XYZ file of C-alpha atoms in Angstrom:
653
model
C 166.779 147.038 231.836
C 164.524 148.391 234.594
C 161.983 145.613 234.172
C 164.663 142.955 234.244
C 166.000 144.347 237.513
C 162.601 144.578 239.142
C 161.566 141.136 237.998
C 164.382 139.552 239.911
C 165.549 141.982 242.581
C 166.011 139.131 245.001
C 168.655 137.622 242.709
C 170.402 140.783 241.689
C 170.413 142.387 245.116
C 171.970 139.284 246.605
C 175.076 139.963 244.568
C 175.800 143.334 246.000
C 177.312 142.906 249.431
C 181.019 142.908 250.213
C 182.222 142.227 253.725
C 185.305 140.732 255.375
C 185.345 137.930 257.916
C 186.139 140.479 260.618
C 183.181 142.629 259.597
C 180.886 139.598 259.658
C 181.301 139.473 263.421
C 180.314 143.129 263.864
C 176.860 143.874 265.211
C 175.245 146.355 262.844
C 172.763 148.877 264.149
C 170.073 150.482 261.989
C 172.341 153.454 261.300
C 175.754 151.779 261.272
C 177.983 153.634 258.768
C 179.461 150.378 257.502
C 176.022 149.011 256.666
C 175.125 152.257 254.904
C 178.353 151.985 252.930
C 177.398 148.473 251.839
C 174.000 149.710 250.681
C 175.625 152.550 248.748
C 177.840 150.001 247.041
C 174.705 148.115 246.072
C 173.437 151.091 244.089
C 176.774 151.684 242.404
C 177.104 148.070 241.344
C 173.478 147.980 240.239
C 174.121 150.876 237.894
C 177.304 149.260 236.611
C 175.410 146.062 235.837
C 172.249 147.400 234.272
C 173.712 150.392 232.449
C 176.477 148.363 230.837
C 176.732 149.113 227.140
C 177.812 145.631 226.104
C 177.189 142.045 227.083
C 180.858 141.718 228.040
C 180.803 144.474 230.654
C 177.430 143.437 232.099
C 178.640 139.840 232.365
C 181.844 140.870 234.110
C 179.831 142.913 236.617
C 177.393 140.105 237.264
C 180.125 137.525 237.875
C 182.004 139.899 240.202
C 178.868 140.492 242.224
C 178.123 136.782 242.460
C 181.605 136.185 243.807
C 181.004 138.799 246.479
C 177.684 137.412 247.605
C 179.053 133.874 247.697
C 181.412 135.102 250.402
C 178.512 136.766 252.209
C 176.405 133.601 252.069
C 178.494 132.232 254.951
C 177.141 135.009 257.170
C 174.128 134.743 259.399
C 170.787 134.533 257.670
C 169.415 137.431 259.696
C 172.132 139.830 258.586
C 171.719 138.851 254.963
C 167.951 139.368 255.019
C 168.150 142.648 256.919
C 170.736 144.184 254.620
C 169.018 143.098 251.403
C 165.686 144.364 252.654
C 167.103 147.789 253.442
C 168.768 147.982 250.065
C 165.561 146.951 248.321
C 163.522 149.619 250.100
C 166.046 152.327 249.309
C 165.680 151.771 245.584
C 162.181 153.223 245.777
C 161.207 150.864 242.961
C 159.633 148.119 245.034
C 156.989 148.423 247.750
C 158.394 148.046 251.278
C 156.129 145.111 252.178
C 157.077 143.336 248.961
C 160.792 143.880 249.684
C 160.463 142.433 253.170
C 158.400 139.438 252.154
C 160.145 138.212 249.035
C 163.637 138.518 250.523
C 162.641 136.844 253.773
C 161.152 133.892 251.881
C 163.712 133.461 249.090
C 167.050 134.434 250.655
C 167.470 131.297 252.833
C 167.394 129.127 249.701
C 169.899 131.276 247.823
C 172.103 131.221 250.916
C 172.075 127.411 250.800
C 172.790 127.168 247.073
C 175.461 129.800 246.358
C 178.302 128.224 248.404
C 178.211 125.170 246.122
C 178.442 127.150 242.879
C 181.529 127.728 240.757
C 180.913 131.409 240.163
C 183.707 132.094 237.659
C 182.806 128.970 235.695
C 179.686 127.736 234.004
C 177.489 127.925 237.130
C 177.850 131.673 237.514
C 177.558 132.419 233.814
C 174.431 130.270 233.622
C 172.717 132.133 236.449
C 173.611 135.555 235.018
C 172.463 134.499 231.539
C 169.301 132.602 232.420
C 167.866 135.037 234.941
C 169.247 138.462 234.085
C 170.367 137.989 230.455
C 173.554 139.838 231.411
C 175.912 137.101 230.192
C 175.941 135.110 226.971
C 174.071 131.874 227.584
C 176.523 128.956 227.980
C 176.314 126.348 225.255
C 174.348 123.247 226.177
C 176.422 120.533 227.823
C 176.273 117.739 225.307
C 174.408 114.651 226.442
C 173.161 112.056 224.020
C 170.137 110.731 225.845
C 170.023 106.939 225.803
C 166.879 104.904 225.222
C 165.883 101.324 226.128
C 165.238 100.416 222.480
C 166.040 101.928 219.080
C 163.270 103.785 217.298
C 161.177 101.436 215.094
C 161.709 101.910 211.384
C 159.097 103.629 209.238
C 157.897 100.423 207.593
C 157.089 98.892 210.979
C 155.309 102.044 212.122
C 153.185 102.240 208.990
C 152.284 98.523 209.039
C 151.490 98.127 212.714
C 151.624 101.083 215.057
C 150.018 103.760 212.877
C 147.501 101.320 211.398
C 146.087 100.639 214.855
C 145.511 104.375 215.302
C 143.996 105.128 211.914
C 141.411 107.896 211.969
C 137.757 107.144 211.291
C 136.823 110.821 211.266
C 135.199 110.992 214.715
C 136.135 113.345 217.569
C 135.575 114.022 221.246
C 136.079 117.216 223.276
C 138.740 117.994 225.885
C 138.825 121.073 228.136
C 142.046 122.855 229.135
C 142.177 125.312 232.027
C 145.418 127.022 232.990
C 146.899 129.616 235.325
C 143.893 129.957 237.597
C 145.615 132.407 240.008
C 142.554 132.946 242.141
C 142.777 135.792 244.666
C 140.603 135.108 247.740
C 141.088 138.743 248.807
C 139.845 140.250 245.536
C 137.162 142.833 246.300
C 135.064 144.871 243.902
C 135.247 148.638 244.401
C 138.857 148.537 245.554
C 141.586 150.240 243.564
C 142.874 148.516 240.433
C 145.950 150.803 240.518
C 148.171 150.415 243.577
C 151.745 150.219 244.862
C 151.829 146.417 244.807
C 152.619 144.109 241.868
C 148.886 143.362 241.582
C 145.865 145.125 243.046
C 142.107 144.945 243.762
C 142.447 144.325 247.499
C 141.100 146.434 250.348
C 144.486 146.329 252.060
C 146.081 147.944 248.991
C 143.441 150.665 248.560
C 143.276 154.275 249.691
C 139.494 154.587 249.681
C 139.741 158.376 249.777
C 141.612 158.442 246.473
C 140.686 155.554 244.163
C 142.159 155.732 240.677
C 140.072 152.961 239.098
C 137.436 151.000 241.022
C 137.658 147.260 240.430
C 134.683 145.574 238.807
C 133.307 142.472 240.476
C 134.413 140.401 237.480
C 138.060 141.405 237.312
C 140.672 143.907 236.175
C 143.703 143.759 233.899
C 146.010 144.603 236.824
C 144.673 141.962 239.198
C 144.387 138.245 239.724
C 141.177 136.281 239.338
C 138.029 137.126 241.268
C 135.741 134.402 242.591
C 132.879 135.900 240.575
C 134.847 135.375 237.352
C 135.595 131.771 238.335
C 131.933 131.039 239.059
C 130.848 132.546 235.755
C 133.437 130.438 233.909
C 132.283 127.195 235.518
C 128.656 128.031 234.757
C 129.437 128.923 231.150
C 131.498 125.909 230.084
C 128.670 123.296 230.052
C 126.423 125.638 228.051
C 128.798 125.555 225.069
C 130.511 122.184 225.558
C 128.021 119.791 227.193
C 129.856 116.592 226.242
C 133.433 116.991 227.456
C 135.316 113.690 227.634
C 137.864 114.892 230.210
C 139.782 118.003 231.199
C 143.361 119.053 231.932
C 144.523 121.866 234.199
C 148.074 123.002 233.566
C 149.105 124.602 236.822
C 149.239 127.742 238.959
C 146.313 127.922 241.354
C 147.507 130.526 243.950
C 147.714 134.282 243.291
C 150.889 136.164 242.306
C 151.526 137.157 245.899
C 155.134 135.971 245.758
C 156.117 138.064 248.779
C 153.611 136.419 251.104
C 153.267 132.666 250.430
C 154.084 131.699 254.014
C 153.069 130.192 256.341
C 152.491 127.208 254.085
C 148.959 126.775 255.461
C 147.968 129.923 253.555
C 149.100 128.604 250.153
C 147.832 125.114 250.946
C 144.361 126.365 251.875
C 143.993 128.278 248.595
C 144.834 125.140 246.651
C 142.698 122.834 248.801
C 139.652 125.089 248.467
C 140.167 125.442 244.720
C 140.274 121.703 244.164
C 137.217 121.217 246.392
C 135.401 123.726 244.188
C 136.517 121.925 241.042
C 135.429 118.565 242.440
C 131.990 119.996 243.251
C 131.619 121.028 239.624
C 133.411 118.356 237.602
C 132.454 115.277 239.616
C 128.716 115.845 239.190
C 126.182 116.893 236.555
C 126.283 118.769 234.264
C 130.001 117.986 233.923
C 130.775 114.536 235.353
C 134.242 114.051 233.912
C 137.789 113.673 235.188
C 140.122 116.669 235.445
C 143.861 115.927 235.243
C 146.028 118.654 236.855
C 149.727 119.383 236.784
C 152.023 121.315 239.148
C 152.701 125.016 238.520
C 155.569 127.081 239.897
C 153.194 129.038 242.147
C 152.029 125.883 243.919
C 155.232 125.932 245.981
C 155.806 128.069 249.050
C 158.151 129.879 248.740
C 157.193 130.390 245.099
C 159.167 128.608 242.346
C 161.375 126.472 244.562
C 161.189 122.710 244.126
C 164.133 120.967 245.818
C 165.867 117.882 244.491
C 166.595 114.741 246.446
C 170.201 115.936 246.654
C 169.426 119.535 247.694
C 171.239 120.994 250.691
C 168.079 121.943 252.557
C 168.346 124.391 255.466
C 168.778 122.543 258.746
C 166.816 124.970 260.908
C 163.550 123.575 262.279
C 161.684 126.691 261.141
C 162.636 125.854 257.535
C 161.335 122.280 257.511
C 158.694 123.137 254.885
C 161.340 123.758 252.187
C 161.331 120.040 251.335
C 157.793 120.439 249.878
C 156.628 117.097 251.224
C 153.556 118.941 252.477
C 152.757 120.077 248.908
C 153.004 116.680 247.235
C 150.947 115.072 249.982
C 148.309 117.775 249.675
C 148.117 117.489 245.875
C 147.906 113.695 246.046
C 144.934 114.082 248.381
C 143.222 116.737 246.236
C 143.729 114.813 242.968
C 143.010 111.295 244.212
C 139.462 110.989 242.822
C 140.589 112.041 239.337
C 143.871 110.209 238.894
C 142.906 106.700 239.942
C 139.750 106.744 242.038
C 140.216 105.309 245.514
C 143.744 104.115 244.722
C 146.243 104.573 247.536
C 149.015 103.502 245.151
C 148.271 106.483 242.904
C 148.557 108.895 245.831
C 151.875 107.364 246.820
C 153.165 107.695 243.237
C 152.389 111.412 243.120
C 154.358 111.968 246.329
C 157.241 109.701 245.275
C 157.519 111.332 241.821
C 157.270 114.843 243.273
C 154.041 115.694 241.498
C 154.413 113.674 238.282
C 152.014 110.831 237.503
C 150.301 108.883 234.727
C 146.631 108.266 233.967
C 144.604 106.657 231.200
C 141.619 108.918 230.534
C 140.346 106.887 227.563
C 141.255 103.516 226.088
C 144.425 103.682 224.019
C 145.671 106.990 225.468
C 148.107 107.470 228.335
C 148.368 110.905 229.930
C 151.731 111.797 231.506
C 151.615 114.745 233.893
C 155.144 116.093 234.286
C 156.410 118.389 237.035
C 158.214 120.816 234.735
C 159.444 122.998 237.589
C 162.643 120.961 237.377
C 163.527 122.978 234.281
C 162.574 126.381 235.734
C 165.288 129.050 235.875
C 163.814 130.610 239.046
C 163.988 127.315 240.918
C 167.159 128.180 242.879
C 167.779 124.560 243.844
C 168.637 123.730 240.217
C 171.785 125.906 240.386
C 173.304 123.777 243.144
C 176.622 122.319 242.019
C 177.006 119.881 240.413
C 174.046 120.836 238.224
C 172.071 117.723 237.345
C 171.362 116.814 233.742
C 168.299 114.833 234.786
C 166.998 116.431 237.999
C 165.414 113.792 240.209
C 165.411 111.392 237.254
C 162.281 113.010 235.811
C 163.475 112.566 232.211
C 164.418 108.917 232.792
C 160.959 108.339 234.250
C 159.405 109.990 231.196
C 161.422 107.750 228.866
C 160.307 104.633 230.763
C 156.659 105.647 230.457
C 156.972 106.440 226.762
C 158.748 103.158 226.080
C 156.020 101.307 227.959
C 153.407 102.990 225.761
C 155.328 102.225 222.575
C 155.493 98.558 223.588
C 151.742 98.583 224.275
C 150.984 100.495 221.051
C 149.432 103.335 223.054
C 149.408 107.008 222.169
C 150.545 109.542 224.795
C 149.729 113.078 225.854
C 152.263 114.999 227.931
C 150.942 117.799 230.111
C 152.997 120.208 232.205
C 153.125 123.805 233.330
C 156.268 125.136 231.628
C 156.825 124.354 227.962
C 160.415 123.243 227.234
C 160.694 126.012 224.641
C 159.761 128.726 227.134
C 162.454 131.292 227.926
C 162.243 130.285 231.591
C 163.208 126.656 230.918
C 166.911 125.772 231.107
C 168.469 125.159 227.688
C 170.125 121.933 228.817
C 166.948 120.310 230.150
C 165.050 121.515 227.091
C 167.641 120.005 224.749
C 167.446 116.619 226.446
C 163.634 116.714 226.472
C 163.728 117.570 222.760
C 165.741 114.422 222.081
C 163.063 112.400 223.860
C 160.319 113.937 221.729
C 162.325 113.136 218.600
C 162.677 109.490 219.640
C 159.025 108.985 220.605
C 157.286 111.416 218.223
C 155.148 108.596 216.789
C 153.908 107.823 220.316
C 153.287 111.412 221.448
C 149.950 112.596 220.059
C 149.947 115.936 221.876
C 151.660 118.167 224.429
C 149.880 120.767 226.554
C 151.331 123.505 228.765
C 150.535 126.866 230.389
C 152.663 129.376 232.342
C 152.915 132.288 229.881
C 149.293 133.413 230.427
C 149.079 133.877 226.651
C 147.444 131.818 223.918
C 150.442 130.287 222.123
C 152.015 127.144 220.744
C 155.458 125.688 220.145
C 156.702 123.349 217.407
C 159.167 120.465 217.820
C 161.399 119.391 214.951
C 163.821 116.512 214.546
C 166.797 116.862 216.890
C 169.532 118.901 215.176
C 167.398 119.049 212.025
C 166.301 122.098 210.033
C 163.154 123.942 211.057
C 161.087 122.973 208.042
C 157.639 121.490 207.527
C 159.225 118.169 206.563
C 161.124 117.941 209.870
C 158.254 119.126 212.121
C 157.333 116.344 214.545
C 155.136 117.536 217.393
C 153.156 120.502 218.718
C 152.995 121.909 222.223
C 149.796 123.859 222.913
C 150.247 126.670 225.444
C 146.872 127.527 226.913
C 145.567 131.011 227.750
C 145.277 131.906 231.407
C 142.079 132.361 233.346
C 143.702 135.221 235.238
C 143.671 138.558 233.389
C 147.040 139.448 234.935
C 148.670 141.289 233.275
C 146.724 143.232 230.602
C 145.102 140.088 229.166
C 141.521 138.944 228.790
C 140.591 135.804 230.752
C 140.332 132.684 228.608
C 140.290 128.913 228.308
C 140.527 126.316 225.543
C 138.721 123.279 224.249
C 140.094 120.785 221.738
C 138.436 118.501 219.236
C 140.356 115.226 219.431
C 140.369 112.363 216.946
C 138.990 109.265 218.690
C 141.631 106.967 217.168
C 144.805 109.009 216.674
C 144.197 111.288 219.694
C 145.549 114.185 217.646
C 144.111 117.702 217.825
C 141.770 118.458 214.917
C 140.769 121.873 216.254
C 141.750 124.225 219.071
C 139.018 126.627 220.178
C 139.720 129.545 222.501
C 137.034 131.242 224.596
C 137.468 134.661 226.209
C 135.586 137.433 227.983
C 136.309 141.064 227.018
C 137.268 142.514 230.375
C 137.328 146.089 229.073
C 133.534 145.783 228.820
C 133.107 144.576 232.410
C 131.382 147.759 233.587
C 128.525 147.056 231.172
C 127.991 143.453 232.271
C 124.930 142.976 234.425
C 124.464 139.310 235.268
C 127.543 137.657 233.786
C 130.630 138.231 231.603
C 130.352 138.000 227.818
C 132.141 134.663 227.491
C 132.324 133.733 223.812
C 134.403 131.942 221.195
C 137.341 134.110 220.215
C 138.507 131.850 217.395
C 138.882 128.348 216.044
C 142.461 127.628 214.981
C 141.204 125.495 212.128
C 139.090 128.328 210.741
C 141.494 131.164 211.542
C 144.694 129.756 210.035
C 143.555 127.442 207.248
C 144.873 129.025 204.044
C 146.360 128.259 200.676
C 149.803 128.409 202.330
C 148.726 126.193 205.242
C 145.950 124.067 203.803
C 144.029 121.374 205.641
C 143.200 118.703 203.093
C 139.987 117.389 204.675
C 137.427 118.357 207.343
C 139.023 115.863 209.743
C 142.707 116.565 209.033
C 144.695 117.025 212.257
C 146.401 120.296 213.131
C 149.759 118.622 212.626
C 153.209 120.011 213.364
C 153.787 120.236 209.629
C 150.605 122.299 209.211
C 151.516 124.633 212.057
C 154.963 125.178 210.530
C 153.251 126.200 207.311
C 151.161 128.637 209.351
C 154.382 130.253 210.611
C 155.560 130.618 207.017
C 152.250 132.293 206.228
C 152.863 134.600 209.201
C 156.228 135.571 207.717
C 154.811 136.435 204.317
C 151.341 137.640 205.251
C 151.135 140.469 207.784
C 147.421 139.833 208.304
C 148.106 136.257 209.436
C 150.826 137.434 211.817
C 148.619 140.164 213.305
C 145.839 137.631 213.769
C 148.151 135.259 215.657
C 149.569 138.066 217.784
C 146.153 139.493 218.731
C 144.918 136.027 219.620
C 148.019 135.406 221.737
C 146.916 138.404 223.862
C 143.336 137.098 223.849
C 142.201 140.208 221.920
C 143.199 142.487 224.777
C 143.045 146.211 223.981
C 146.277 146.580 225.965
C 148.473 144.435 223.735
C 151.898 145.734 222.754
C 151.289 147.789 219.608
C 155.023 148.021 218.901
C 155.232 144.248 218.692
C 152.104 144.089 216.555
C 153.724 146.143 213.815
C 157.483 145.930 214.557
C 159.468 143.736 212.185
C 162.079 142.622 214.713
C 159.415 141.671 217.227
C 157.542 139.779 214.530
C 160.674 137.760 213.768
C 161.104 137.024 217.458
C 157.497 135.861 217.878
C 157.790 133.474 214.926
C 161.152 132.289 216.245
C 159.493 131.526 219.586
C 156.737 129.484 217.964
C 159.384 127.349 216.254
C 161.450 126.937 219.400
C 160.386 123.584 220.809
C 163.621 123.790 222.782
C 164.582 127.051 224.445
C 168.076 127.271 222.908
C 166.362 127.930 219.553
C 164.753 131.110 220.869
C 165.901 134.538 219.725
C 165.449 136.560 222.924
C 168.796 135.840 224.595
C 172.518 136.402 224.001
C 174.301 133.345 222.641
C 177.653 132.235 224.026
C 180.416 134.218 222.326
C 183.163 133.400 224.804
C 184.201 130.136 223.179
C 184.844 131.453 219.689
C 182.535 133.159 217.230
C 178.743 133.112 217.639
C 177.126 130.153 215.927
C 175.989 130.714 212.361
C 172.989 129.050 210.796
C 172.429 128.303 207.118
C 168.651 128.122 207.402
C 167.423 131.675 206.819
C 164.240 130.822 208.701
C 166.151 130.581 212.007
C 166.345 134.058 213.483
C 168.819 135.282 216.065
C 168.445 138.085 218.534
C 169.271 141.543 217.169
C 171.363 143.644 219.537
C 168.536 146.122 220.101
C 165.840 143.576 220.948
C 164.370 143.601 224.461
C 162.560 140.428 225.473
C 159.023 140.707 226.806
C 158.273 140.585 230.511
C 157.395 137.063 231.598
C 154.115 137.157 233.507
C 154.797 134.200 235.777
C 158.121 135.126 237.385
C 159.097 137.238 240.381
C 157.477 140.403 239.064
C 157.953 142.985 241.808
C 157.206 146.194 239.924
C 154.159 148.037 241.238
C 151.087 148.474 239.053
C 151.168 152.230 239.672
C 154.692 152.496 238.220
C 153.493 150.882 234.990
C 151.017 153.694 234.277
């Protein structure tokens, strides 16, 4: 429970203030007894919430606290920020500077959103469930997504569509980079253990008492050093000299969620990163296009991407919350890759709030989707009425897929957050899943990031069993370049069939950061594994040297993981990029194993096993398929590495 609280103190602490209209008009001094009483109530309610012995009592506490803070949201912004900051500092769990920064940046948005919410209804239960897992997750609001045309029948697909994309056994190479998280203030020799959520900065170091000096290449408790980035860019062409194109699935800035403002700071980090990438990828030895997507850390404040309908703060000093500056900046940075010298392309990126299309090779359309409109830490998405299709992003996706079906194109979808991730709203994920089901014959691949781990997710027919026969599509979740937290840095390349545009192999490269002190000139970048070689077995057999790594094949791999502990351990170690700091309990624990396999099969997040299902409207749902696992009462979900993680590195040791 402690990790859950620290990961989202800004949300939880906002619930804890009770004050009458008369008290709102009182001027509180630093030592006002009434303010102290409010802070004391914060601690009491915090304990009630996080020490609750059942989901029913924790949910009741969470809803009560939300109702209180909704009343407080009508107060002045200054009072709200001051009180929450004091309460945060008094916990002793979060660094004072982190408390001040994250609350100052995030609270104005929450203050705008909460008044619109129906706290005792679905809105409140959704927030408590999605963010804190203190309420059962509300069932998905049913919405049968409509499509411009019915799905073509199998005979048509086999005669025409699939025949045009018949493999001839040739491949090309694609590069995927993800979760860059470069830290311009990283400095070798500084302390890798500090009181902040990440370390390796001079400002966070007591040079008279260093616990672990940071290497110049990186540390498991820190974001990415420039030296590591340079070594990566120098290494890639030595092992993959003929890359057709690349994709970059989000998150350029560091995890400094408490200090993303002023926006010029975040913007400069991104601008400089893309200038660096242009200098490398636009010229020899690379000379290929790189297609990026928008991560949750691209925004300032972090995670918050408003909708067209959002009730943005009116104050002049909050003008940047509309993120127009971000979309304009990204359009400028990406313009030479998306459609060279095309003003129309730049305009489309801004109009679509970061989403766009490109055609990297003949016969393949790439759709870059701003997936932050499914992100549970995007406060704007809780504004009532909650939108089924925020900003029409799903309708736009359908239009593009239909266009490609009509043109007999294949499609890749790239984004930052996979729809099966535990930080993607169940409703959005369900609707997206329906789209994948409808256009599965068009979609040749999906590629995401966000988790920092080396993972994948399988899509099945909508409302169908999770079996090999019903498996339709695969979402590849790329390893992060950043080693934060406790991971080796990594990247992926794919071998792609030149006709079907399906993945025939996924190859992960890493550097063993625990050996950094022995590196002299450069890190030991090397192939960690080839998916084709690692998971090809009698249970999951590839029939020919050019067979694609299909959804059906990957499902068979998960069955092999269930029955063969060696296969499961292999997958789990690779997901951590062979880090020596992986969770040993999950490596050998049966319940964790079931949860990991469940997550792989969860192309939509409602199929995951790491949340409480809705038990308020009758009995919990039962499933006949024994291969669908549900969360055991004792299971604790893993910390997500790309959220509002406020716990200090020192407290983790």
